[in-house]
Amino acid sequence: MSRFIIAAVASVIVSSAAYAEVTEDDLANDQTITTQVVTNGMGRHLQRYSPLDTLNKDNVKNLLPAWAFSLGGEKQRGQETQPLIYDGMMYITGSYSRLYAIDLETGKEVWQYDARLPEGILPCCDVVNRGAAIYGDKVIFGTLDARIVALNKDTGDVVWRDKIADYKAGYSYTAAPLIVDGLVITGNSGGEFGIVGAVQARDVNTGDLVWERPVIEGHMGTLNGEESTMTGELNATWPGDMWKTGGGATWLGGSYDADTDTLVFGAGNPAPWNSWLRDAGTPTEGNKGDNLYAASRIGIDPKTGDIKWHFQTTPREGWDYDGVNEVVAYTDREGNKRYATADRNGYFYVLNREDGAFVSATPFVKDITWSSGVDETGRPIFVEENRPGDPASAADGKKGEVIFASPSFLGGKNWMPMAFSQNTGNFYVPSNEWGMDIWNEPITYKKGAAYLGAGFTIKPNYEDHIGSLKAIDPDTGEWKWEYKNDAPLWSGVMTTAGGLVFFGTPEGEFIALDDETGEKLWSFQTGSGIVGQPVTWEQDGEQYVSIISGWGGAVPLWGGEVAKKVNYLNQGGTLWTFKLPKELASAN
């Protein structure tokens, strides 16, 4: 049955029923309303913490499968979605830009939407989608051809759709949208193709563009259809016309800090990877060659799109250390309002929430070769000999000096979201211990073609593990414990007031750890690698947990020697839902 017929049948079924609509209050209070999950990150601050404690350290061993849902078909690539839960329904996205509505009670499909993707899409790192947004009577998600689509959440009918950017130039979209005060806010993907990163805000009811903010200096923003302000200062940190194809993709989406009324987005790597082509100066000449605002976290006014502040984690970036990793708003043990972000470059940063100012940075991986530390301003102290060599200085001009860099370009932490526990005050960071041989090559920009100017091979740093889930005290940077895993970790993490830390492994295990000790308390084999994001909610007095299983993402595509290590893993596409039955909630 086609999705159009399914949607039509669903429309008839629901026409006589009154369905609840998601409000701004629902979004703002998502973390405390335990019967729903209506935001990516289980709260717009992305803490991924649930106050539910029915499921706890003593009874998690009694957690049982309730139902499983297969995504079906042959489109079983990486499944990285986070489920949304509302009014008896679950909404998940799938690879190849699909969206499903599932009955929460039975696990049966209500409707399915498949985007009609054109030939020639250019996704960098698998055909993944990380989730949807929900507001009013709409569920909204992005597609691999750089579009955004709003569907009726009850029927699957298209309400509106709009173009984010030109997919033929290398743009795509994979993140979950963010909704704040009636605006649906999106980033973009495509940094490996010389695109320009930007954040856009649309009217959630109509899809009309309200503002756009490019994140590379020299580009003009827009507000209500007219030019607003320039990003940065033209050629302050970029040479010549390099800024016109400067990268900085905002591909992981953003968070919202209600206390400061600020959107916080990360900007990815500058383009091309060959940093010598973007080098407008030397490290002693201030920020002349920093290539702002690539590899940065950026605070944005949600009403106008104007930039309020920025913090650059890797100036003059040359290892593909994207600055997109999630920024989590939290309050530390002394009552200070902070942001935390674990960067691909291997450092865990704490920033001030008022202005994004640097507070501290500590390593969260064991080996960092490109920098010897971070100074008092938060700027890295470069190890110049561990910068990939300049091809122009090579004898043949074709390949610069090969160096070994750690972490690898897939990062100390990649996209997979960490979690903060209000129970312990610690962050739980999924990380990977790997490095790479990397070298630079000559490159020129061509629309729709890869714009790297670099080659690389990823290698494990240790024989006994690559993946490493770490409990980190943000006040000190101390690692409280470490859980090692043979294969790279690529799933999101969730914490609960019951003292549990949930995550998945590429080997297919869905695991619950003790948040204070890291002891494994429960696990379930899902049958395929887990690269998705867990959620939990309460229904009829029982606590449920869901995770999607389906191996894929960037590791098998880009992982070099690491990819060979995990090439036996099977693909899949199954949403697993577990519950703690009432009669077992008190059983020890």
Coordinates of C-alpha atoms in Angstrom, one line a residue:
M1 CA 0.0 0.0 0.0
S2 CA 1.4 3.4 -0.9
R3 CA 2.0 6.1 1.7
F4 CA -0.6 8.2 -0.1
I5 CA -3.3 5.5 0.5
I6 CA -2.1 4.9 4.0
A7 CA -2.3 8.7 4.7
A8 CA -5.8 8.8 3.2
V9 CA -7.1 5.9 5.3
A10 CA -5.5 7.5 8.4
S11 CA -7.2 10.8 7.5
V12 CA -10.6 9.1 7.5
I13 CA -9.9 7.4 10.8
V14 CA -8.9 10.5 12.6
S15 CA -11.4 12.9 11.1
S16 CA -13.9 12.3 13.9
A17 CA -11.4 12.4 16.7
A18 CA -10.0 15.4 18.5
Y19 CA -6.2 15.1 18.8
A20 CA -4.0 17.0 21.2
E21 CA -1.6 19.6 19.8
V22 CA 1.9 20.3 21.0
T23 CA 2.3 23.7 22.5
E24 CA 5.3 26.0 23.3
D25 CA 4.8 25.0 27.0
D26 CA 5.1 21.4 26.1
L27 CA 8.4 22.1 24.4
A28 CA 9.7 24.3 27.2
N29 CA 8.8 21.8 29.9
D30 CA 9.6 18.6 28.0
Q31 CA 12.1 17.3 30.6
T32 CA 9.6 17.5 33.4
I33 CA 6.6 16.0 31.6
T34 CA 7.4 12.4 31.9
T35 CA 4.6 11.1 29.6
Q36 CA 6.1 12.6 26.5
V37 CA 9.3 13.3 24.6
V38 CA 8.7 16.2 22.2
T39 CA 12.2 17.6 21.8
N40 CA 15.4 16.4 20.4
G41 CA 17.6 15.9 23.5
M42 CA 14.7 15.3 25.9
G43 CA 14.7 19.1 26.5
R44 CA 15.8 21.9 24.3
H45 CA 19.0 22.2 26.5
L46 CA 19.9 18.7 25.3
Q47 CA 20.7 17.3 28.7
R48 CA 19.1 13.9 27.8
Y49 CA 18.2 13.3 31.4
S50 CA 14.9 11.9 32.6
P51 CA 13.5 12.6 36.2
L52 CA 11.9 9.1 36.1
D53 CA 13.1 6.8 38.8
T54 CA 10.6 3.9 38.6
L55 CA 13.3 2.1 36.7
N56 CA 16.4 2.0 38.9
K57 CA 19.7 0.2 39.7
D58 CA 17.9 -2.4 41.7
N59 CA 15.2 -3.4 39.2
V60 CA 16.7 -2.6 35.8
K61 CA 17.5 -6.3 35.5
N62 CA 13.7 -6.8 35.1
L63 CA 13.4 -4.6 32.0
L64 CA 11.7 -6.6 29.2
P65 CA 11.0 -6.1 25.5
A66 CA 7.4 -4.8 25.0
W67 CA 7.4 -4.6 21.2
A68 CA 9.7 -4.2 18.2
F69 CA 9.0 -2.3 14.9
S70 CA 10.9 -3.1 11.7
L71 CA 11.6 -0.2 9.3
G72 CA 11.3 -2.8 6.5
G73 CA 12.4 -2.7 2.9
E74 CA 15.9 -2.7 1.6
K75 CA 16.8 0.8 2.9
Q76 CA 18.7 -0.6 5.9
R77 CA 21.5 1.9 6.4
G78 CA 22.6 3.7 9.5
Q79 CA 19.6 4.4 11.8
E80 CA 20.5 7.4 14.1
T81 CA 17.0 8.7 15.0
Q82 CA 15.7 9.8 18.4
P83 CA 12.0 8.9 18.9
L84 CA 9.4 11.5 19.8
I85 CA 6.5 10.5 22.0
Y86 CA 3.2 12.3 22.2
D87 CA -0.5 11.5 22.6
G88 CA -0.3 7.8 22.2
M89 CA 2.1 8.0 19.2
M90 CA 5.8 7.6 18.5
Y91 CA 7.5 9.4 15.6
I92 CA 10.8 8.2 14.2
T93 CA 12.8 9.0 11.1
G94 CA 14.8 6.4 9.1
S95 CA 17.6 6.3 6.6
Y96 CA 16.8 7.7 3.1
S97 CA 14.6 10.4 4.6
R98 CA 11.7 8.4 5.9
L99 CA 9.3 9.2 8.7
Y100 CA 7.1 6.8 10.6
A101 CA 4.1 7.2 13.0
I102 CA 3.8 4.2 15.3
D103 CA 1.0 3.3 17.8
L104 CA 2.6 3.5 21.2
E105 CA 0.4 0.8 22.7
T106 CA 0.9 -1.9 20.0
G107 CA 4.0 -0.9 18.0
K108 CA 2.0 -1.0 14.8
E109 CA 2.6 1.5 12.0
V110 CA -0.1 4.2 11.6
W111 CA 1.4 5.9 8.6
Q112 CA 4.7 6.3 6.7
Y113 CA 6.2 9.1 4.6
D114 CA 9.0 8.5 2.1
A115 CA 10.6 11.6 0.7
R116 CA 11.0 11.4 -3.1
L117 CA 14.8 11.9 -3.3
P118 CA 16.2 13.0 -6.6
E119 CA 19.1 11.4 -8.4
G120 CA 22.5 12.9 -7.6
I121 CA 22.1 13.7 -3.9
L122 CA 25.5 14.1 -2.2
P123 CA 25.4 12.9 1.5
C124 CA 28.8 12.9 3.0
C125 CA 28.5 10.3 5.7
D126 CA 25.7 7.8 5.1
V127 CA 22.0 8.4 4.3
V128 CA 21.1 8.9 8.0
N129 CA 18.5 11.1 9.6
R130 CA 18.7 12.0 13.3
G131 CA 15.0 12.8 14.1
A132 CA 12.1 15.1 13.7
A133 CA 10.5 18.0 15.5
I134 CA 6.9 18.3 16.6
Y135 CA 4.6 21.4 17.2
G136 CA 0.9 22.0 17.0
D137 CA -0.6 19.3 14.7
K138 CA 2.7 19.0 12.7
V139 CA 5.7 16.8 12.7
I140 CA 8.7 18.3 10.8
F141 CA 11.9 16.8 9.4
G142 CA 14.6 17.4 6.9
T143 CA 15.6 15.4 3.9
L144 CA 18.9 14.4 2.1
D145 CA 18.1 16.7 -0.8
A146 CA 18.3 19.7 1.6
R147 CA 14.6 20.2 2.0
I148 CA 12.4 20.5 5.1
V149 CA 8.9 19.0 5.2
A150 CA 6.0 19.5 7.6
L151 CA 3.4 16.7 7.8
N152 CA 0.2 16.5 9.7
K153 CA 1.2 14.4 12.7
D154 CA -2.1 12.4 12.7
T155 CA -2.4 11.6 9.0
G156 CA 1.0 12.0 7.4
D157 CA -0.3 14.5 4.8
V158 CA 2.1 17.2 3.6
V159 CA 1.3 20.6 5.1
W160 CA 4.2 22.5 3.6
R161 CA 7.7 21.8 2.3
D162 CA 10.6 24.2 1.5
K163 CA 14.1 24.1 0.1
I164 CA 16.9 24.8 2.5
A165 CA 19.6 24.9 -0.1
D166 CA 20.8 23.4 -3.5
Y167 CA 21.5 19.7 -3.2
K168 CA 23.4 19.8 -6.5
A169 CA 26.0 22.1 -4.8
G170 CA 26.5 19.5 -2.1
Y171 CA 24.0 20.6 0.5
S172 CA 21.9 18.1 2.4
Y173 CA 20.2 17.9 5.8
T174 CA 20.3 15.2 8.5
A175 CA 19.7 16.8 11.9
A176 CA 16.5 17.1 13.9
P177 CA 15.0 20.6 13.6
L178 CA 14.6 22.8 16.7
I179 CA 11.4 24.7 17.4
V180 CA 11.3 27.9 19.6
D181 CA 8.5 30.4 19.8
G182 CA 6.8 29.3 16.6
L183 CA 9.9 29.2 14.6
V184 CA 11.4 26.0 13.1
I185 CA 15.2 26.4 13.1
T186 CA 17.5 24.3 11.0
G187 CA 21.2 24.1 10.0
N188 CA 22.6 22.5 6.9
S189 CA 25.0 19.7 5.9
G190 CA 27.7 19.4 3.2
G191 CA 30.9 20.8 4.6
E192 CA 33.0 18.5 2.5
F193 CA 31.7 20.1 -0.7
G194 CA 32.6 23.8 -0.1
I195 CA 29.1 24.9 0.9
V196 CA 28.5 27.7 3.4
G197 CA 27.1 26.8 6.8
A198 CA 24.0 28.7 7.8
V199 CA 21.1 28.7 10.3
Q200 CA 17.6 29.4 9.1
A201 CA 14.3 30.1 10.9
R202 CA 10.9 29.6 9.4
D203 CA 7.3 30.1 10.5
V204 CA 6.3 26.7 11.8
N205 CA 2.8 27.0 10.4
T206 CA 3.6 28.2 6.9
G207 CA 7.3 27.3 6.2
D208 CA 8.0 30.9 5.3
L209 CA 11.6 32.0 5.8
V210 CA 11.9 34.5 8.6
W211 CA 15.7 34.9 8.9
E212 CA 19.0 33.3 7.7
R213 CA 22.4 33.6 9.3
P214 CA 25.4 32.3 7.4
V215 CA 28.2 31.4 9.8
I216 CA 31.2 32.2 7.6
E217 CA 32.5 35.8 7.8
G218 CA 31.7 38.0 4.8
H219 CA 28.2 36.6 4.1
M220 CA 25.1 38.7 4.6
G221 CA 22.2 37.5 6.8
T222 CA 18.6 38.2 6.0
L223 CA 15.6 39.1 8.1
N224 CA 12.0 39.2 6.8
G225 CA 13.2 39.0 3.2
E226 CA 15.8 41.8 3.4
E227 CA 19.5 41.9 4.1
S228 CA 20.3 42.3 7.8
T229 CA 23.9 42.2 9.0
M230 CA 27.1 40.8 7.8
T231 CA 28.6 37.8 9.6
G232 CA 31.9 38.9 11.0
E233 CA 34.1 41.3 9.0
L234 CA 35.0 40.6 5.4
N235 CA 38.5 39.1 5.0
A236 CA 39.4 39.6 8.7
T237 CA 40.4 35.9 9.0
W238 CA 40.0 34.5 5.5
P239 CA 42.4 35.2 2.6
G240 CA 41.0 36.4 -0.8
D241 CA 37.8 34.8 -1.9
M242 CA 38.2 31.6 0.2
W243 CA 35.3 32.6 2.4
K244 CA 32.8 32.2 -0.5
T245 CA 33.2 28.4 -0.3
G246 CA 34.3 28.4 3.3
G247 CA 32.4 25.3 4.7
G248 CA 31.3 25.6 8.4
A249 CA 28.3 23.3 7.9
T250 CA 25.8 23.5 10.8
W251 CA 25.0 19.8 10.3
L252 CA 24.2 18.7 13.9
G253 CA 21.5 21.2 14.7
G254 CA 21.4 23.3 17.8
S255 CA 20.1 23.8 21.3
Y256 CA 18.1 26.6 23.0
D257 CA 18.9 28.3 26.3
A258 CA 15.7 29.8 27.7
D259 CA 17.6 31.5 30.5
T260 CA 19.5 33.7 28.1
D261 CA 17.1 33.4 25.1
T262 CA 19.9 32.1 22.9
L263 CA 20.2 29.6 20.2
V264 CA 23.5 27.8 20.3
F265 CA 24.7 26.2 17.1
G266 CA 28.1 24.6 16.1
A267 CA 29.9 25.3 12.8
G268 CA 31.8 22.5 11.2
N269 CA 35.2 22.4 9.5
P270 CA 36.4 25.2 7.1
A271 CA 36.8 24.2 3.5
P272 CA 39.0 22.8 2.1
W273 CA 40.7 20.6 4.7
N274 CA 44.1 21.7 3.3
S275 CA 44.6 24.5 5.8
W276 CA 47.6 26.0 4.0
L277 CA 45.2 27.3 1.3
R278 CA 43.2 29.2 4.0
D279 CA 46.2 30.4 5.9
A280 CA 46.2 34.2 5.9
G281 CA 48.9 34.6 8.6
T282 CA 50.9 32.9 11.3
P283 CA 50.0 31.9 14.9
T284 CA 51.8 35.0 16.1
E285 CA 49.5 37.3 14.1
G286 CA 46.4 37.1 16.2
N287 CA 43.4 35.7 14.5
K288 CA 44.3 36.6 11.0
G289 CA 44.2 33.0 9.8
D290 CA 41.6 31.6 12.1
N291 CA 38.8 31.3 9.4
L292 CA 35.9 32.4 11.5
Y293 CA 33.3 31.2 12.4
A294 CA 34.2 27.7 11.3
A295 CA 34.9 25.2 14.0
S296 CA 33.1 27.4 16.5
R297 CA 30.1 27.5 18.8
I298 CA 27.9 30.4 18.1
G299 CA 25.2 32.1 20.2
I300 CA 22.3 33.5 18.0
D301 CA 19.4 35.8 18.8
P302 CA 16.3 33.6 18.0
K303 CA 14.2 36.6 16.9
T304 CA 16.6 38.2 14.4
G305 CA 19.4 35.7 13.6
D306 CA 22.1 38.1 14.8
I307 CA 25.2 36.6 16.3
K308 CA 25.5 37.4 20.1
W309 CA 28.8 35.6 20.7
H310 CA 31.1 33.0 19.4
F311 CA 33.8 30.6 20.8
Q312 CA 36.2 29.0 18.3
T313 CA 37.5 25.6 19.5
T314 CA 40.0 25.0 16.7
P315 CA 41.3 28.1 14.9
R316 CA 43.0 27.5 11.5
E317 CA 41.5 24.0 11.6
G318 CA 43.2 21.4 9.5
W319 CA 42.3 18.0 10.8
D320 CA 38.5 18.0 10.2
Y321 CA 37.8 18.8 13.8
D322 CA 34.2 20.1 13.3
G323 CA 32.9 22.4 15.9
V324 CA 29.3 21.1 15.6
N325 CA 29.1 19.0 18.8
E326 CA 26.1 19.7 20.9
V327 CA 26.2 22.5 23.5
V328 CA 24.4 21.5 26.7
A329 CA 23.1 24.1 29.2
Y330 CA 23.4 23.1 32.8
T331 CA 23.9 24.5 36.3
D332 CA 27.1 23.4 38.1
R333 CA 27.4 22.4 41.7
E334 CA 28.1 25.9 42.8
G335 CA 25.0 27.3 41.0
N336 CA 26.9 28.8 38.0
K337 CA 25.0 28.6 34.7
R338 CA 27.3 26.9 32.2
Y339 CA 27.5 25.4 28.8
A340 CA 29.4 22.1 28.2
T341 CA 30.6 20.7 24.9
A342 CA 32.9 17.9 24.0
D343 CA 34.7 18.8 20.8
R344 CA 35.9 16.5 18.1
N345 CA 39.4 17.9 18.8
G346 CA 39.6 16.0 22.1
Y347 CA 38.9 18.7 24.6
F348 CA 35.9 19.0 26.9
Y349 CA 35.0 22.7 27.2
V350 CA 33.0 24.6 29.8
L351 CA 31.7 28.1 28.8
N352 CA 29.8 30.9 30.5
R353 CA 26.1 30.9 29.5
E354 CA 25.8 34.7 29.5
D355 CA 28.3 35.4 26.7
G356 CA 29.9 32.1 25.7
A357 CA 33.2 33.1 27.4
F358 CA 35.8 30.4 28.1
V359 CA 35.8 28.8 31.5
S360 CA 37.9 25.7 31.2
A361 CA 39.0 22.9 28.9
T362 CA 40.3 19.4 29.7
P363 CA 41.1 16.4 27.5
F364 CA 38.5 13.7 27.4
V365 CA 40.6 11.3 25.2
K366 CA 43.9 9.8 26.1
D367 CA 46.0 11.1 23.2
I368 CA 46.0 14.5 21.7
T369 CA 48.9 15.2 19.3
W370 CA 47.9 18.4 17.4
S371 CA 47.9 20.6 20.6
S372 CA 49.9 20.6 23.8
G373 CA 47.1 22.2 25.8
V374 CA 44.8 25.2 25.9
D375 CA 45.8 28.7 27.1
E376 CA 43.9 30.9 29.5
T377 CA 41.7 32.3 26.8
G378 CA 40.7 28.8 25.5
R379 CA 42.9 29.0 22.4
P380 CA 44.8 25.8 21.7
I381 CA 48.6 25.7 21.9
F382 CA 49.4 24.2 18.5
V383 CA 52.1 21.6 18.0
E384 CA 53.2 23.0 14.6
E385 CA 55.1 19.8 13.5
N386 CA 51.8 17.9 13.9
R387 CA 50.0 20.0 11.3
P388 CA 49.6 18.2 8.0
G389 CA 52.3 19.5 5.6
D390 CA 52.0 22.0 2.8
P391 CA 51.9 20.4 -0.6
A392 CA 53.3 23.6 -2.1
S393 CA 56.6 22.9 -0.2
A394 CA 56.8 19.3 -1.4
A395 CA 59.3 18.4 -4.1
D396 CA 56.6 17.3 -6.5
G397 CA 53.9 19.7 -5.2
K398 CA 51.4 16.8 -5.1
K399 CA 51.4 15.7 -1.4
G400 CA 52.4 17.4 1.7
E401 CA 54.2 15.7 4.6
V402 CA 52.3 12.9 6.2
I403 CA 51.8 13.2 9.9
F404 CA 50.1 11.2 12.6
A405 CA 47.3 13.0 14.4
S406 CA 45.1 12.0 17.3
P407 CA 42.2 12.1 17.6
S408 CA 41.3 11.0 14.1
F409 CA 39.2 13.2 11.9
L410 CA 36.1 11.4 13.1
G411 CA 36.9 13.0 16.4
G412 CA 37.4 12.2 20.1
K413 CA 33.6 12.5 19.9
N414 CA 31.6 12.8 16.7
W415 CA 27.9 13.5 16.4
M416 CA 26.7 11.0 19.1
P417 CA 25.2 13.1 21.9
M418 CA 26.4 13.0 25.5
A419 CA 24.1 13.3 28.5
F420 CA 24.1 15.2 31.8
S421 CA 22.8 13.8 35.0
Q422 CA 21.1 16.0 37.5
N423 CA 21.5 13.0 39.8
T424 CA 25.3 13.1 39.9
G425 CA 26.3 16.4 38.3
N426 CA 28.4 14.5 35.8
F427 CA 28.5 14.3 32.0
Y428 CA 28.5 10.9 30.2
V429 CA 30.5 11.3 27.1
P430 CA 30.7 8.7 24.3
S431 CA 34.3 8.9 22.9
N432 CA 36.7 7.0 20.7
E433 CA 40.4 6.5 21.0
W434 CA 41.8 6.5 17.5
G435 CA 44.2 8.5 15.4
M436 CA 45.1 8.9 11.7
D437 CA 47.8 9.4 9.2
I438 CA 46.8 12.5 7.3
W439 CA 48.3 14.6 4.5
N440 CA 47.4 17.6 2.4
E441 CA 47.0 17.7 -1.4
P442 CA 46.3 20.5 -3.9
I443 CA 42.6 21.2 -4.5
T444 CA 40.4 23.7 -6.3
Y445 CA 36.7 24.3 -5.8
K446 CA 34.2 22.8 -8.2
K447 CA 30.5 22.9 -7.5
G448 CA 29.1 19.6 -6.3
A449 CA 32.6 18.0 -6.1
A450 CA 34.4 16.9 -2.9
Y451 CA 36.5 19.8 -1.6
L452 CA 39.0 18.2 0.8
G453 CA 42.6 18.6 -0.4
A454 CA 43.6 15.9 2.1
G455 CA 44.0 12.1 2.4
F456 CA 43.9 10.0 5.6
T457 CA 43.8 6.6 7.1
I458 CA 42.3 6.0 10.5
K459 CA 44.0 3.7 13.0
P460 CA 43.1 2.4 16.5
N461 CA 45.3 3.8 19.3
Y462 CA 44.9 0.8 21.5
E463 CA 44.5 -3.0 21.0
D464 CA 41.9 -3.6 23.7
H465 CA 39.4 -0.9 22.8
I466 CA 38.4 2.0 20.6
G467 CA 35.1 3.1 22.2
S468 CA 35.2 4.7 25.6
L469 CA 32.2 6.0 27.5
K470 CA 33.5 8.3 30.2
A471 CA 31.8 9.9 33.3
I472 CA 33.3 13.4 33.5
D473 CA 33.0 15.9 36.3
P474 CA 32.6 19.2 34.5
D475 CA 33.8 21.2 37.4
T476 CA 37.3 19.6 37.4
G477 CA 37.5 17.6 34.1
E478 CA 38.2 14.5 36.2
W479 CA 37.2 11.2 34.7
K480 CA 35.1 9.4 37.4
W481 CA 35.0 6.1 35.4
E482 CA 35.5 4.7 31.9
Y483 CA 33.6 1.9 30.2
K484 CA 35.7 0.5 27.3
N485 CA 34.3 -1.1 24.1
D486 CA 36.0 -3.0 21.4
A487 CA 34.3 -1.2 18.5
P488 CA 33.8 2.6 18.2
L489 CA 30.9 4.1 20.1
W490 CA 28.4 5.9 17.8
S491 CA 25.2 6.0 19.8
G492 CA 23.6 8.6 21.9
V493 CA 23.6 8.5 25.7
M494 CA 20.7 8.9 28.2
T495 CA 20.7 9.3 32.0
T496 CA 17.9 8.9 34.5
A497 CA 17.0 9.8 38.1
G498 CA 17.0 6.1 38.7
G499 CA 20.8 6.2 38.6
L500 CA 21.1 4.7 35.1
V501 CA 23.2 5.5 32.0
F502 CA 21.8 4.0 28.7
F503 CA 23.7 3.7 25.4
G504 CA 24.3 1.2 22.6
T505 CA 27.3 -0.4 20.9
P506 CA 28.0 -1.3 17.2
E507 CA 28.1 -5.0 18.4
G508 CA 24.3 -4.6 19.0
E509 CA 24.2 -4.4 22.8
F510 CA 21.8 -2.0 24.4
I511 CA 23.3 -1.4 27.9
A512 CA 22.4 0.2 31.2
L513 CA 25.3 1.2 33.5
D514 CA 25.4 2.4 37.1
D515 CA 25.9 6.2 36.9
E516 CA 28.2 6.3 39.9
T517 CA 30.5 3.3 39.2
G518 CA 30.1 2.4 35.5
E519 CA 29.1 -1.1 36.4
K520 CA 27.0 -2.9 33.8
L521 CA 23.6 -3.7 35.2
W522 CA 21.6 -4.8 32.2
S523 CA 22.0 -5.4 28.5
F524 CA 20.0 -6.7 25.5
Q525 CA 21.2 -7.9 22.1
T526 CA 19.3 -6.1 19.4
G527 CA 20.7 -7.9 16.4
S528 CA 22.4 -5.0 14.6
G529 CA 24.7 -2.2 15.6
I530 CA 23.2 0.6 17.6
V531 CA 23.9 4.2 16.4
G532 CA 20.6 5.7 17.5
Q533 CA 19.5 7.7 20.6
P534 CA 17.6 6.3 23.5
V535 CA 14.5 7.8 25.2
T536 CA 12.3 7.0 28.2
W537 CA 8.8 7.9 29.2
E538 CA 6.0 6.9 31.5
Q539 CA 2.8 5.3 30.3
D540 CA -0.1 3.9 32.5
G541 CA 2.2 4.0 35.5
E542 CA 5.0 2.0 33.8
Q543 CA 8.4 3.2 32.6
Y544 CA 9.3 2.5 29.0
V545 CA 12.6 2.8 27.1
S546 CA 13.2 2.8 23.3
I547 CA 16.2 2.6 21.1
I548 CA 16.6 2.1 17.4
S549 CA 19.1 -0.5 16.1
G550 CA 20.7 -0.4 12.6
W551 CA 24.4 -0.3 11.9
G552 CA 25.8 2.4 9.6
G553 CA 26.9 6.0 9.8
A554 CA 30.4 7.3 9.0
V555 CA 32.5 4.6 10.5
P556 CA 32.0 1.9 7.9
L557 CA 32.3 4.5 5.1
W558 CA 35.4 6.5 6.4
G559 CA 36.9 4.3 9.1
G560 CA 40.0 3.0 7.3
E561 CA 41.6 0.2 9.4
V562 CA 38.8 0.7 12.0
A563 CA 36.2 0.0 9.3
K564 CA 37.9 -3.4 8.5
K565 CA 37.7 -4.2 12.3
V566 CA 33.9 -4.0 12.3
N567 CA 33.0 -5.1 8.7
Y568 CA 31.4 -8.2 10.0
L569 CA 28.5 -6.2 11.6
N570 CA 25.1 -6.6 10.0
Q571 CA 22.9 -3.7 8.9
G572 CA 19.4 -3.5 10.2
G573 CA 16.4 -1.3 11.0
T574 CA 14.5 -2.2 14.2
L575 CA 13.0 0.0 16.8
W576 CA 13.1 -1.8 20.2
T577 CA 10.8 -0.7 23.0
F578 CA 11.2 -2.1 26.6
K579 CA 9.2 -1.7 29.7
L580 CA 9.4 -2.4 33.4
P581 CA 6.1 -4.2 34.3
K582 CA 4.4 -3.0 37.4
E583 CA 4.6 -6.3 39.1
L584 CA 8.4 -6.3 38.6
A585 CA 9.1 -2.7 39.6
S586 CA 9.6 -3.5 43.2
A587 CA 11.3 -6.9 42.6
N588 CA 15.0 -7.0 43.5

